[in-house]
Amino acid sequence: MIGSTLARALAHAGARVTICDAFIEPYGANSFNIDDVREYIALNIADIRDREAMKILVRDVDIIFNLAGQVSHNDSIENPFLDADINYIGHLNVLECVRKYNPKAKILFSGSRLQFGKIKSLPVDEGHPLDPETPYAFNKTAAEAMYRYYYRQHDIRTVVFRIANPYGNRCQMKHSKYGLVNFFLRQAMQGKDITIYGDGKQVRDYVFVDDLVEAFVLAASNEKADGEVFNVGSGMGTRMVDMAQMIVDVVQRGKILHVPWPESYVNVETGDYITDISKMVKVLGWQPKVALREGIQKTYEFYQNHGKHYFDVVSSRVQPVPHPSKRSRRVASAASHYEAT
């Protein structure tokens, strides 16, 4: 979701874009995400753990957005070695290749709000203690420290994002490990129950993918971001049950079903989370533009039009909106950017 949306925005703006993706299941790679901009984007199927591949791919580029990762904190508990291999060693591999073969490149890292662990104060700013509680969060935190080390010791220009709960167009819809808003939306579109464990009153910060991509582009193009860490979210908190109700209201299908927490379910509850975005606003002039209900509406319309590329059954209530031409999309775009918990 994030990578393809970012690649599309950059391609529309005239950048020479290469995507690297390993296409590992059950993660989010979907060739349809770039289908209508394929002529503007080079696609390389490779793994960030493949040192020989990274030696080639990092050369002769100006900016690297490293969004690669194992995304499920529950899966990281089941298989901590895989998580460490991708979320730490893989990133070390990329950084070392940048240091050796393209030290002038700028590299941006996508971390997670789960790095904070138990939340001690709201909203959460960059100075909040990092106390991760899963291998996923440990490895994200270790990778963040490594990016900052390479900035200090090797003068590699790095930027670190700690991202809240992203959602929106082009997210995979097969399971809940990538994005809870998108998975709930699928359940509603198929007329199924939206199952919420407990009362659903836990507060989360949901950031729309276009806003998140705009933050990445601003950080990549602004020297003031070099060496910095930014918390990125909408700056607004929403109870999970209220988010689910928005989805039901927009789709006009499905219903919310509260059930007890399963005894066998591994829940790593860190408490309510709201992002303090003041540093992003001050340093980069970034402001999120899309409120949650509007973002849900936009996402719903996207999957109404393109749902067959993401899941099997789609409601037919809304007629598809015609696509503009490639040329008109290109002009318009140039003029204007995790775990389910």
XYZ file of C-alpha atoms in Angstrom:
341
model
C 0.000 0.000 0.000
C 2.546 2.598 1.115
C 5.240 1.637 -1.371
C 2.992 1.579 -4.425
C 1.240 4.828 -3.473
C 4.619 6.471 -2.965
C 5.982 5.102 -6.245
C 2.951 6.393 -8.122
C 3.285 9.878 -6.606
C 6.985 10.026 -7.462
C 6.477 8.745 -10.998
C 3.714 11.297 -11.628
C 6.096 14.013 -10.402
C 8.691 12.994 -12.979
C 11.104 10.963 -10.849
C 12.853 7.851 -12.184
C 11.413 5.179 -9.891
C 12.544 1.627 -9.199
C 10.500 -0.649 -6.953
C 12.163 -3.579 -5.216
C 9.810 -6.187 -3.778
C 10.319 -9.816 -2.791
C 6.641 -10.748 -3.350
C 6.637 -12.845 -0.181
C 3.284 -14.144 1.033
C 1.274 -13.129 3.018
C 2.475 -9.568 2.574
C 1.061 -6.835 0.402
C 2.686 -7.026 -3.040
C 0.092 -6.744 -5.790
C 1.075 -5.941 -9.370
C -2.266 -4.218 -9.934
C -1.112 -1.479 -7.541
C 1.135 -0.093 -10.277
C -0.642 -1.463 -13.328
C -1.641 1.885 -14.846
C 1.779 3.512 -14.232
C 3.862 0.478 -15.145
C 5.510 2.230 -18.096
C 6.964 4.834 -15.720
C 8.313 2.416 -13.075
C 11.056 -0.212 -13.100
C 10.218 -3.295 -11.042
C 12.938 -5.502 -9.560
C 11.930 -8.672 -7.725
C 14.511 -9.043 -4.973
C 14.841 -9.348 -1.202
C 16.578 -6.764 0.999
C 18.418 -9.696 2.595
C 20.070 -10.444 -0.763
C 23.369 -8.568 -0.524
C 24.338 -9.022 -4.155
C 21.008 -7.631 -5.320
C 21.252 -4.654 -2.979
C 24.770 -3.845 -4.212
C 23.282 -3.248 -7.636
C 20.011 -1.593 -6.656
C 21.396 1.093 -4.332
C 23.826 2.453 -6.934
C 23.048 5.603 -8.882
C 19.924 6.550 -6.927
C 19.368 9.754 -4.987
C 16.722 8.619 -2.490
C 15.829 5.229 -1.027
C 12.529 4.675 0.763
C 13.056 1.470 2.746
C 9.540 0.253 3.513
C 10.406 -3.452 3.451
C 9.457 -5.493 6.496
C 7.712 -8.351 8.226
C 4.589 -6.568 9.422
C 2.834 -8.720 12.037
C 3.773 -8.321 15.683
C 1.941 -11.549 16.545
C 3.812 -13.445 13.823
C 7.059 -12.041 15.207
C 6.298 -13.787 18.496
C 5.770 -17.074 16.661
C 8.859 -16.682 14.472
C 11.285 -14.144 15.976
C 14.173 -15.321 13.787
C 12.361 -14.423 10.560
C 11.383 -11.054 11.982
C 14.966 -10.281 13.008
C 16.259 -11.470 9.644
C 14.008 -9.106 7.692
C 13.396 -6.186 10.055
C 16.957 -5.845 11.349
C 19.499 -7.785 9.271
C 17.796 -6.846 6.006
C 18.008 -3.165 6.860
C 21.630 -3.512 7.973
C 22.345 -5.073 4.597
C 20.843 -2.105 2.746
C 22.645 0.459 4.899
C 26.011 -1.247 4.424
C 25.499 -1.371 0.676
C 24.631 2.323 0.688
C 27.750 3.101 2.743
C 30.000 1.153 0.384
C 28.466 1.829 -2.997
C 26.387 5.035 -2.809
C 27.133 7.052 0.357
C 25.530 10.204 -1.098
C 22.079 8.621 -1.203
C 19.397 9.614 1.294
C 17.486 6.762 2.924
C 14.165 6.882 4.781
C 13.066 4.182 7.227
C 9.502 3.251 8.154
C 9.292 2.445 11.852
C 6.219 1.831 13.983
C 4.299 3.369 16.856
C 4.600 -0.069 18.529
C 8.207 0.815 19.329
C 6.923 2.892 22.257
C 5.449 -0.075 24.110
C 3.182 0.956 26.988
C 2.029 4.510 26.419
C 2.802 6.795 29.342
C 1.423 10.121 28.096
C -0.722 11.463 25.257
C -0.221 12.684 22.628
C 2.985 10.745 21.980
C 5.924 12.889 20.906
C 9.388 11.845 19.732
C 10.765 12.029 23.271
C 8.432 9.344 24.610
C 10.445 6.366 25.965
C 10.926 3.404 23.637
C 10.027 0.204 25.467
C 9.065 -2.376 22.799
C 7.138 -5.483 23.849
C 7.351 -7.809 20.835
C 10.182 -8.997 18.560
C 8.614 -6.901 15.802
C 8.888 -3.760 17.906
C 12.359 -4.731 19.232
C 13.725 -5.121 15.722
C 12.110 -1.923 14.470
C 13.709 -0.095 17.396
C 17.112 -1.695 16.801
C 16.890 -0.833 13.104
C 16.003 2.760 13.960
C 19.077 2.995 16.200
C 21.155 1.591 13.353
C 19.886 4.215 10.907
C 20.772 6.935 13.371
C 24.209 5.365 13.911
C 24.922 5.413 10.178
C 23.934 9.083 10.105
C 26.274 9.980 12.970
C 29.241 7.758 12.139
C 29.129 7.469 8.358
C 27.376 10.690 7.289
C 24.629 8.712 5.544
C 21.596 10.960 5.308
C 18.797 9.113 7.070
C 15.271 9.949 8.166
C 13.253 7.803 10.574
C 9.452 7.678 10.708
C 7.477 6.080 13.519
C 4.148 5.507 11.828
C 0.738 5.182 13.490
C -1.939 2.923 11.929
C -1.969 3.499 8.149
C -4.910 2.600 5.912
C -6.261 3.369 2.472
C -6.147 2.478 -1.215
C -4.050 -0.432 -2.470
C -3.762 -2.190 0.885
C -4.115 -5.966 0.664
C -7.450 -7.152 2.064
C -6.801 -10.865 2.666
C -6.123 -10.740 6.401
C -6.002 -8.339 9.343
C -2.231 -8.372 9.838
C -1.587 -5.460 7.484
C -4.340 -2.970 8.204
C -7.348 -3.249 10.464
C -9.351 -0.479 8.790
C -8.989 -2.184 5.420
C -9.846 -5.618 6.802
C -12.948 -4.273 8.579
C -13.932 -2.564 5.330
C -13.753 -5.857 3.477
C -15.923 -7.527 6.118
C -18.568 -4.821 5.751
C -18.485 -4.857 1.947
C -19.126 -8.578 2.016
C -21.974 -8.185 4.512
C -20.088 -9.992 7.265
C -19.835 -9.220 10.961
C -17.037 -6.902 12.062
C -15.762 -8.810 15.078
C -14.318 -6.725 17.901
C -12.690 -8.350 20.904
C -13.862 -6.727 24.122
C -15.512 -3.309 24.199
C -13.421 -1.799 21.413
C -12.784 1.400 23.350
C -9.032 1.376 22.750
C -7.978 4.585 20.980
C -5.826 4.522 17.859
C -4.485 7.082 15.409
C -5.364 6.176 11.810
C -3.424 7.947 9.043
C -4.581 7.891 5.411
C -1.962 6.609 2.978
C -1.957 9.733 0.769
C -1.144 11.901 3.789
C 1.600 9.502 4.838
C 3.132 9.508 1.363
C 3.130 13.301 1.315
C 5.091 13.218 4.590
C 7.660 10.856 3.038
C 8.072 13.092 -0.017
C 8.516 16.221 2.091
C 11.096 14.520 4.327
C 12.977 13.200 1.315
C 13.191 16.609 -0.329
C 14.021 18.711 2.751
C 17.546 18.797 4.222
C 16.082 19.804 7.589
C 14.813 16.231 7.930
C 18.281 14.677 7.643
C 19.180 12.701 10.769
C 15.783 13.317 12.351
C 13.093 11.079 13.825
C 9.445 11.947 13.238
C 6.257 10.538 14.716
C 3.728 10.401 11.870
C -0.020 10.041 12.246
C -3.207 12.014 11.879
C -2.851 13.623 15.292
C -6.387 12.474 16.089
C -7.500 9.574 18.285
C -10.485 7.358 17.471
C -11.908 4.454 19.451
C -11.785 1.211 17.506
C -15.528 0.671 17.861
C -16.181 4.159 16.466
C -13.897 3.462 13.505
C -15.827 0.262 12.842
C -19.137 2.133 13.064
C -17.902 4.667 10.492
C -17.211 1.781 8.138
C -20.695 0.341 8.630
C -22.224 3.790 8.080
C -20.239 4.379 4.870
C -20.759 0.925 3.384
C -24.300 0.512 4.741
C -23.642 -3.178 5.177
C -22.322 -5.431 7.906
C -22.673 -5.057 11.631
C -20.423 -4.878 14.672
C -20.178 -7.985 16.830
C -18.517 -7.810 20.243
C -16.987 -11.063 21.487
C -14.777 -11.950 24.467
C -11.015 -12.073 23.957
C -10.043 -15.631 22.959
C -7.967 -17.326 25.648
C -5.338 -18.376 23.116
C -5.070 -14.962 21.449
C -1.746 -13.192 21.901
C -2.693 -9.584 22.630
C -0.023 -6.972 23.124
C -2.069 -3.997 24.259
C 0.029 -0.875 24.711
C -2.781 1.500 25.679
C -4.419 4.374 23.841
C -2.300 6.013 21.159
C -2.472 9.479 19.583
C 0.435 10.981 17.632
C 1.951 14.330 18.493
C 2.645 15.637 14.974
C 3.975 19.040 16.050
C 7.547 18.266 14.978
C 6.405 17.264 11.484
C 4.367 20.452 11.270
C 7.214 22.682 12.480
C 10.130 21.166 10.556
C 8.452 20.106 7.315
C 5.241 22.120 7.205
C 3.277 18.900 6.862
C -0.371 18.620 7.841
C -2.649 15.611 7.329
C -5.537 16.518 5.059
C -7.852 13.496 5.125
C -10.094 12.911 8.144
C -10.902 9.309 9.050
C -14.463 9.217 7.716
C -13.400 10.846 4.445
C -10.512 8.386 4.156
C -12.836 5.441 4.725
C -15.144 6.797 1.999
C -12.227 7.178 -0.429
C -10.985 3.684 0.380
C -14.456 2.190 -0.016
C -14.867 3.783 -3.452
C -11.448 2.478 -4.512
C -12.358 -1.104 -3.632
C -15.802 -0.749 -5.175
C -14.024 -0.040 -8.438
C -11.072 -2.416 -8.072
C -12.013 -4.963 -5.422
C -11.693 -7.923 -7.800
C -7.942 -7.384 -7.732
C -7.830 -7.610 -3.926
C -10.590 -9.994 -2.828
C -13.212 -12.195 -4.403
C -16.595 -10.760 -3.413
C -17.440 -7.080 -3.809
C -20.696 -5.280 -3.128
C -22.187 -3.870 -6.328
C -24.150 -1.043 -4.716
C -21.960 1.771 -6.081
C -21.294 2.122 -9.802
C -17.600 2.338 -10.697
C -16.196 5.814 -11.301
C -14.554 6.039 -14.763
C -10.769 6.284 -14.773
C -9.211 9.456 -16.136
C -6.613 8.968 -18.839
C -2.995 8.320 -17.945
C -2.099 11.748 -19.208
C -4.700 13.566 -17.079
C -3.736 11.563 -13.980
C -0.092 12.392 -14.550
C -0.763 16.124 -14.792
C -3.076 16.146 -11.776
C -0.669 14.239 -9.563
C 2.289 16.361 -10.580
C 0.322 19.460 -9.677
C -0.702 18.438 -6.248
C 1.176 11.951 -1.437
C 0.924 -2.968 10.132
C -0.153 -4.912 12.263
C -3.854 -4.513 12.927
C -3.921 -3.286 16.515
